[in-house]
XYZ file of C-alpha atoms in Angstrom:
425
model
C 0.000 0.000 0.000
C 1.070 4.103 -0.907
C 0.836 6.599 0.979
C -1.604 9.317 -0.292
C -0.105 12.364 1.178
C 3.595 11.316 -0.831
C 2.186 10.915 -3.557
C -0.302 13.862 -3.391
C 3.273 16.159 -2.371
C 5.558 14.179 -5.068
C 3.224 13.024 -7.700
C 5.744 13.041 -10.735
C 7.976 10.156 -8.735
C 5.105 8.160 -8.495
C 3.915 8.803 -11.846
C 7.364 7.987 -13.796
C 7.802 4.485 -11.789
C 4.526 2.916 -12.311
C 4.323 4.611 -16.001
C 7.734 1.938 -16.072
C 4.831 -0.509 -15.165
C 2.326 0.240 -17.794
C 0.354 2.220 -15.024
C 0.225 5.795 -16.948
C -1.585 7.931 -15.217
C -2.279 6.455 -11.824
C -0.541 9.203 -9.427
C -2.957 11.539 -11.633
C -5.934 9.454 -10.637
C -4.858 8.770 -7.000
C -4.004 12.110 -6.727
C -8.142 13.062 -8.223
C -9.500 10.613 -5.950
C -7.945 11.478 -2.894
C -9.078 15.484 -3.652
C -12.409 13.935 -3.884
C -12.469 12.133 -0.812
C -11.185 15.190 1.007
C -13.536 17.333 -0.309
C -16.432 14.889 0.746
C -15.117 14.645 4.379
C -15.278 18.264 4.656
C -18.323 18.223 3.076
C -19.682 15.834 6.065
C -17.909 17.376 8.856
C -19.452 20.583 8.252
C -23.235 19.045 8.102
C -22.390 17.504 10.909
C -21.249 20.658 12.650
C -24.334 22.162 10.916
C -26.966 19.370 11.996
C -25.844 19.684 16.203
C -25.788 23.187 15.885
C -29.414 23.600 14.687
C -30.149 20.428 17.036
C -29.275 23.035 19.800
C -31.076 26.166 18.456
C -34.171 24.100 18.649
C -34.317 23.595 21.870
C -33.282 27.420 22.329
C -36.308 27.973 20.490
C -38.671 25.460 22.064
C -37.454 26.842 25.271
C -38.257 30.238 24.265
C -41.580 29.283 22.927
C -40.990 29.987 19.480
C -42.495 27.035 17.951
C -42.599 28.720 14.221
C -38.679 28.869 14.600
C -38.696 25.206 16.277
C -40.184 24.001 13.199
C -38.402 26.079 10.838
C -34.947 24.686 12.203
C -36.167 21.320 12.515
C -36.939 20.678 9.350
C -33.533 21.923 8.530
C -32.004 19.373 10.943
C -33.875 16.810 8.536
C -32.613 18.672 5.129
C -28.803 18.316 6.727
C -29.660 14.876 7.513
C -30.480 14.040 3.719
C -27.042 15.713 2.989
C -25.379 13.771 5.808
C -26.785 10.447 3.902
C -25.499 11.394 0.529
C -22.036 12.848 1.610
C -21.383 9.479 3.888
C -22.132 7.362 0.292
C -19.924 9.378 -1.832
C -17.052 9.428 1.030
C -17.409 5.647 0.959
C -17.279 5.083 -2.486
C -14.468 7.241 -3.162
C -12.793 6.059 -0.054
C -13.407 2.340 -1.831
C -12.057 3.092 -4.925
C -8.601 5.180 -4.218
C -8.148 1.779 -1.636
C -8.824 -0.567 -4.446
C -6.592 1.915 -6.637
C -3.717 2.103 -4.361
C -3.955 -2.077 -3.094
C -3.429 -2.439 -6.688
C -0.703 -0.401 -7.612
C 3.371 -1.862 -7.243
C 6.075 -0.754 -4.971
C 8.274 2.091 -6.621
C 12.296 1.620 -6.488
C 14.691 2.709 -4.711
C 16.798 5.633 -6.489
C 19.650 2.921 -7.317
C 17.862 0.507 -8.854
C 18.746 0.564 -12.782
C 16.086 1.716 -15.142
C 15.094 -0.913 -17.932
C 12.229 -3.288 -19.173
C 12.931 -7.069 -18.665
C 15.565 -9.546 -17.139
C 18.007 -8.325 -20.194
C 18.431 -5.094 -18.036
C 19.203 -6.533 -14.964
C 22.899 -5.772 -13.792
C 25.435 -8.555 -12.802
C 26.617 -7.509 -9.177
C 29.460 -10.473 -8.750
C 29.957 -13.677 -9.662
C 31.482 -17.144 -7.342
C 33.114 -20.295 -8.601
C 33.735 -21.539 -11.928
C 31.256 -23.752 -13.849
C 31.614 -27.440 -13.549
C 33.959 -28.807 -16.435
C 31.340 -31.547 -17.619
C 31.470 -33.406 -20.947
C 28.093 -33.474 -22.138
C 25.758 -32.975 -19.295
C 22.833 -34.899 -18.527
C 19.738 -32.978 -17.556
C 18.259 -33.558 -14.121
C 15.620 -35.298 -15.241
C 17.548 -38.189 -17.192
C 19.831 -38.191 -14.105
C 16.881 -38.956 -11.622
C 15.289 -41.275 -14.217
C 18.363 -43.369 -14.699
C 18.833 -44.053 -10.997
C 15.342 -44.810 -11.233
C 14.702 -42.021 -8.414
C 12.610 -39.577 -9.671
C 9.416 -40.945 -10.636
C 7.255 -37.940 -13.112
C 4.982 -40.573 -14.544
C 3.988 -41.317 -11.303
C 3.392 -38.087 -10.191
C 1.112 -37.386 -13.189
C -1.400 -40.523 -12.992
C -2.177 -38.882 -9.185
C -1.679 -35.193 -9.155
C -0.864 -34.341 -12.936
C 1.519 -31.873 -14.494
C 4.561 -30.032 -12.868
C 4.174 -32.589 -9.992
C 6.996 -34.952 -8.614
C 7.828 -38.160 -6.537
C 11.215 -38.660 -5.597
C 12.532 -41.526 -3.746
C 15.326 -43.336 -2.497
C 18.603 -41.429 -1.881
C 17.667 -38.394 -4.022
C 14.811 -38.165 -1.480
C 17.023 -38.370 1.455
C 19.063 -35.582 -0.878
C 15.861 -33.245 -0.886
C 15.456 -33.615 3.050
C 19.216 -33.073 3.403
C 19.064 -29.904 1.746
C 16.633 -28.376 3.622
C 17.451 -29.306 6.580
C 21.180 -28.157 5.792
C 20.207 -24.746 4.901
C 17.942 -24.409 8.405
C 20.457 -25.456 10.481
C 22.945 -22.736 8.747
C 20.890 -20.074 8.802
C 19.565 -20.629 12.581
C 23.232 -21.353 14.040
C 25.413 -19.323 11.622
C 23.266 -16.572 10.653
C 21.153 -16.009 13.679
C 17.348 -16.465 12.227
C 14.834 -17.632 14.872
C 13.213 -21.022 13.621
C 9.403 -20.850 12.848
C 7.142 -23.491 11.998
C 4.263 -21.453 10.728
C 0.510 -22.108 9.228
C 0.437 -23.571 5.668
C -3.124 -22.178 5.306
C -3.702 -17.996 5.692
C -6.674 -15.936 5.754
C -7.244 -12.918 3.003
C -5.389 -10.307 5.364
C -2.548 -12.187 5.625
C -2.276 -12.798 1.895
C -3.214 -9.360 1.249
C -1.407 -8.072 3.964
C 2.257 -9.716 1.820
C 0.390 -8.464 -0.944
C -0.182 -11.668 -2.909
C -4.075 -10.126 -3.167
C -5.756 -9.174 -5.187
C -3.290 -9.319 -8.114
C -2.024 -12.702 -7.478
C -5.021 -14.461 -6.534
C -4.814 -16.788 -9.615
C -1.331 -17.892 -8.930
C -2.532 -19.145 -5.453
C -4.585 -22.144 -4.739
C -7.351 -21.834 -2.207
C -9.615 -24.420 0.164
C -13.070 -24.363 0.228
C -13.125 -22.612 3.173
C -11.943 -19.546 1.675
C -8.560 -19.784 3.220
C -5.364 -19.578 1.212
C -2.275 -22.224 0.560
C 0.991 -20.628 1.587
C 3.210 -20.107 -2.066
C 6.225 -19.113 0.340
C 6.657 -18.906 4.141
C 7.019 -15.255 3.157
C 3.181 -14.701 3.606
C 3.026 -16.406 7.550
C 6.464 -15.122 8.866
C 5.887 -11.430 7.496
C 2.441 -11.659 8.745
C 3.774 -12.574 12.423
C 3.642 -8.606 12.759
C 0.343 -7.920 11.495
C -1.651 -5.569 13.363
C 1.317 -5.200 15.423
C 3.414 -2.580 17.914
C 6.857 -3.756 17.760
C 9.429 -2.242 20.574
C 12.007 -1.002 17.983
C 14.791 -1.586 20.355
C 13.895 -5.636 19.200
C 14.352 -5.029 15.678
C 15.565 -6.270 13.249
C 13.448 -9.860 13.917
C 14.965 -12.574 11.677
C 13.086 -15.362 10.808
C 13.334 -18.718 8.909
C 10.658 -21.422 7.923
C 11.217 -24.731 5.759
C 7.801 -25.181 4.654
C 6.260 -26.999 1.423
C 4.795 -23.979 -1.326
C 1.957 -24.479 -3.320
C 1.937 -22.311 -6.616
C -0.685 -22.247 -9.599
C 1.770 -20.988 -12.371
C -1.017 -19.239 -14.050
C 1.469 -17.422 -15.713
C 3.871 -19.851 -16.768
C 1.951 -22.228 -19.282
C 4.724 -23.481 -21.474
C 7.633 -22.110 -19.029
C 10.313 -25.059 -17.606
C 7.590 -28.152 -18.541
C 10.401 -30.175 -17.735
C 11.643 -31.280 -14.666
C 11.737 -30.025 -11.025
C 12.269 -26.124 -12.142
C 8.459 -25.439 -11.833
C 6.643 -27.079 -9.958
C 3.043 -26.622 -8.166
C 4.321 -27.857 -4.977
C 8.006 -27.938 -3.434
C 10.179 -27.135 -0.966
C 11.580 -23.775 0.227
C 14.101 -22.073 2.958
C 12.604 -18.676 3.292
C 14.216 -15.379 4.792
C 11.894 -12.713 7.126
C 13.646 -9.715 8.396
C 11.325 -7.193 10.291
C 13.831 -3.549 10.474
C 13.238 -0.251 11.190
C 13.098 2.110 8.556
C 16.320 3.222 8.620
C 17.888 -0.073 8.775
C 16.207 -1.893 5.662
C 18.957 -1.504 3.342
C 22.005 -2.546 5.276
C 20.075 -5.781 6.451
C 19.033 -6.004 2.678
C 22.677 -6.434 2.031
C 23.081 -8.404 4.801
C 20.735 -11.311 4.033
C 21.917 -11.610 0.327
C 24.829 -12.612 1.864
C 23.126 -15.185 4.167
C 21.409 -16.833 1.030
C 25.011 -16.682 -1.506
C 26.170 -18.137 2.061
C 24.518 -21.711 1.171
C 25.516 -22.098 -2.449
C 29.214 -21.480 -1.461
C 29.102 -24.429 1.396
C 27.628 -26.312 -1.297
C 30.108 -25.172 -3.733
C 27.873 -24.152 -6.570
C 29.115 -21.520 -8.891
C 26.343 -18.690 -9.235
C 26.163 -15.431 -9.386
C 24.141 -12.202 -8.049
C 22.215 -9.879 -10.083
C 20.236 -6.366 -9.265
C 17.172 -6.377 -10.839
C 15.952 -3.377 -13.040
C 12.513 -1.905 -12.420
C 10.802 -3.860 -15.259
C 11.743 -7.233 -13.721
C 11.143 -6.779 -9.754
C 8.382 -8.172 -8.502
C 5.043 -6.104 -7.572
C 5.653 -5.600 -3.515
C 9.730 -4.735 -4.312
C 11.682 -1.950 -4.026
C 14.969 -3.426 -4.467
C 15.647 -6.994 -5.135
C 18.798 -9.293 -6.230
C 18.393 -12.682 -7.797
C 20.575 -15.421 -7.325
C 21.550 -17.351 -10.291
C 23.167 -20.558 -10.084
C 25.031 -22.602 -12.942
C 22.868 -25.454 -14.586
C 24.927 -27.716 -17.192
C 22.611 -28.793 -18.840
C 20.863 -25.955 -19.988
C 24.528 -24.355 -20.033
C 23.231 -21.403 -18.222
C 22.619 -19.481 -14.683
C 19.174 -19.804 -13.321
C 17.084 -18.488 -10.392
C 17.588 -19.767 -7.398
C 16.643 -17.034 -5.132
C 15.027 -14.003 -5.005
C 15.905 -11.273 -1.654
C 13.803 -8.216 -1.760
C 13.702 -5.196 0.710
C 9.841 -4.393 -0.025
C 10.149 -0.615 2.216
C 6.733 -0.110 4.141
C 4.438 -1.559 1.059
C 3.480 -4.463 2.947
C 3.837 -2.587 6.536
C 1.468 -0.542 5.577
C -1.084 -2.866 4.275
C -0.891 -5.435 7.364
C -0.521 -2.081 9.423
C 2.947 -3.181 11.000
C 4.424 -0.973 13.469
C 7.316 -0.222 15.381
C 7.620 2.474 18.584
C 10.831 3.588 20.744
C 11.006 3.532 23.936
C 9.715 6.993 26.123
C 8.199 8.182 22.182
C 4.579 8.862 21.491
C 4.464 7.930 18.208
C 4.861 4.660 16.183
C 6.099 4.320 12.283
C 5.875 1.788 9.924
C 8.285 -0.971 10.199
C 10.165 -2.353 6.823
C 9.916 -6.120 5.790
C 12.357 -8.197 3.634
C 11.876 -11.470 2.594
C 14.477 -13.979 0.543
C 14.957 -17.715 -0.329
C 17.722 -19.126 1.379
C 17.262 -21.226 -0.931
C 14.410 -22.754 -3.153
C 15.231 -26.896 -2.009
C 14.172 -28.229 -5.249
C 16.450 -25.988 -7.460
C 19.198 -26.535 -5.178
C 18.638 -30.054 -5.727
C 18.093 -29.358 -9.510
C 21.768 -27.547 -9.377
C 23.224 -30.390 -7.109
C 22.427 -33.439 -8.968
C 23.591 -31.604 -12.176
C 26.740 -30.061 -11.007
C 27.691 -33.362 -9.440
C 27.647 -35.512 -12.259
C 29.806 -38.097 -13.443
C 30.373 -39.601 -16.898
C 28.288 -42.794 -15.648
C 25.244 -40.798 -14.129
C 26.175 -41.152 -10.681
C 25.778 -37.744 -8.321
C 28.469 -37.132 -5.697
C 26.783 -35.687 -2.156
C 28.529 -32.070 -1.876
C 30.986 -32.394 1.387
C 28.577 -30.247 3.122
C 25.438 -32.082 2.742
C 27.591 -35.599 3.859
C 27.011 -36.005 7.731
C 22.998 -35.386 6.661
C 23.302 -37.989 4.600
C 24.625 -40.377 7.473
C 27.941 -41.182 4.844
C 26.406 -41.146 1.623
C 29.384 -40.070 -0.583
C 27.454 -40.669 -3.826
C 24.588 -41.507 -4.910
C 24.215 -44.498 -7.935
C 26.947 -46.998 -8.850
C 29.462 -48.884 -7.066
């Protein structure tokens, strides 16, 4: 959610970022409705003033016994009182529509964010490790197939598409994974452990601003409730409707929960394989700051993510995002990218986004210091540290041998209980 009053006193910032977004014209129309709702609240406040004030000259009058003047400012009350009705409807349909306006309107940038239009303008921050030398990679999914581990046929006679079953030692590799990056990001990185809902109500998904514009990329229960597509939405919504003493920020949080995701938007993307999937696995990132701490701890938990793939000694690297790729609730986010042979390529592995006051704002999160009146909004990040099934996408590829078998990365060994490799002799 916006604030009104900045973008009623800097309209033309608002205006050039969402114009970026193929929202022309919004701060205009914000900026119309919000001069509209004004206008009506004055409009009620002063037949309100108007209505008690002739309220008491009536019984002036009646006291007096001027009944002709009784009636005469009676029937006014009852004129104001028709005004009263109409001004009340127009202040809540205005009201209505500059909320619906703003709830569905994106984050704006942060001044250092590059201008440009797509992933192509996205700027390559660093870069770790040097791509596997592998003579003619095998994709994941002939890998997993061959060691007669990953089962997609399976998957489709009981769920259908973009659905997996994995079993076996790759299994064991999945739930080594994710349990690998918990335990570094709880003991290393200091994240408190959460083991939140997998269902949420509408404020909490609006709240993380999944609604109302990504309603169809969620799947929901009958009961109206909503099926978590990251720990994101439960550990950010920890603070909703929340004080928070801001002498105990910055909270850090981390969840390994199953995600459940529609793709609506990705019919014909990554078909193939574990790269899209309706349901997987995920490490997510929470940091709750105050305002004037959101970028340093920004920095701060790219570092915790790029943290995992260099125990697990996965080239990758990190890239800033330009305004036409970040995602809607952003105002700054990196990517990580890690190396896939087999597509001879760096792909998304995680996402880490410092999203301001945008979601603060709409879950009305707040923070107050200690011995001051007032509160402010808080700032929420959220990150993947990492996505489990693209780490084990990356893992099984990158550890390849000629013969198909997959060594276990050194880090991932004692979860394995001395697994060295997986396949063969």
């Amino acid at each position: 959610m916006h604030d009104i009053r900045a973008i009623r006193e800097t309209p033309e910032l608002y205006e050039t970022a969402w114009a970026a977004k193929g929202r022309s014209g919004a701060a205009a129309q914000a900026v119309e409705l919000d001069a509209k709702l004004r206008a009506a609240k004055l409009a009620l406040e002063t037949a309100q003033s108007r209505r008690n004030e002739a309220s008491k000259l009536v019984g002036q009058a009646k006291a007096r016994k001027d009944e002709a003047e009784a009636q005469r400012l009676m029937a006014e009350v009852e004129q104001v009182k028709t005004v009263l009705a109409e001004q009340a409807e127009v202040e809540r349909a205005v009201s209505g529509e500059l909320h619906d306006l703003l709830a569905g309107l994106p984050n704006i940038p942060f001044p250092d964010v590059p201008a440009g239009a797509d992933e192509h303008d996205n700027v390559e921050v660093r870069r770790w490790g040097e791509p596997f030398a592998i003579s003619a990679p095998r994709d994941h999914v002939d890998l997993g197939e061959g060691l007669g581990l990953v089962d997609f046929e399976a998957a489709a006679r009981m769920s259908g598409a973009r659905f997996v079953v994995l079993k076996g030692q790759v299994a064991r590799l999945e739930r080594a994974i994710g349990q690998f990056m918990l335990d570094l990001q709880t003991r290393e990185h200091g994240y408190t452990e959460v083991s939140p809902p997998l269902l949420v109500n509408d404020a909490a998904a609006y709240g993380t601003d999944k609604l109302p514009k990504f309603a169809d990329d969620l799947f929901q229960t009958t009961d109206g409730r909503w099926l978590i597509p990251t720990a994101e939405v439960p550990l950010t919504s920890m603070v909703m409707d929340q004080i928070v003493a801001e002498e105990e920020l910055p909270l850090r949080m981390t969840a390994l929960t199953p995600c459940f995701r529609s793709e609506a938007g990705a019919s014909g993307r990554d078909t193939r394989g574990m790269i899209r999937q309706h349901q997987f696995y995920k490490v997510e990132l929470v940091s709750i700051t105050a305002p004037d701490k959101s970028e340093e701890e920004h920095e701060r938990m790219v570092g915790c993510a790029e943290a995992v793939l260099k125990a697990l000694e996965l080239p990758f690297r990190t890239m800033l995002l330009c305004t036409g790729d970040m995602g809607f609730g952003a105002r700054k986010t990196y990517d990580l990218e890690v190396w896939i042979p087999s597509e001879g390529r760096y792909r998304e592995i995680s996402s880490c986004s410092n999203c301001g006051d945008f979601q603060a704002r709409r879950m009305n999160a707040r923070a107050k210091k200690a011995g001051e009146k007032g509160t402010r909004f808080v700032h929420s990040l959220n990150g993947s540290g990492l996505a489990v099934g693209r780490t084990l996408v990356a893992v099984m590829e990158n550890y390849q041998d000629e013969n198909g078998r997959i060594a276990i990365p050194q880090a991932l060994q004692p979860y394995m209980h001395g697994v060295t490799h997986i396949g063969g002799v």
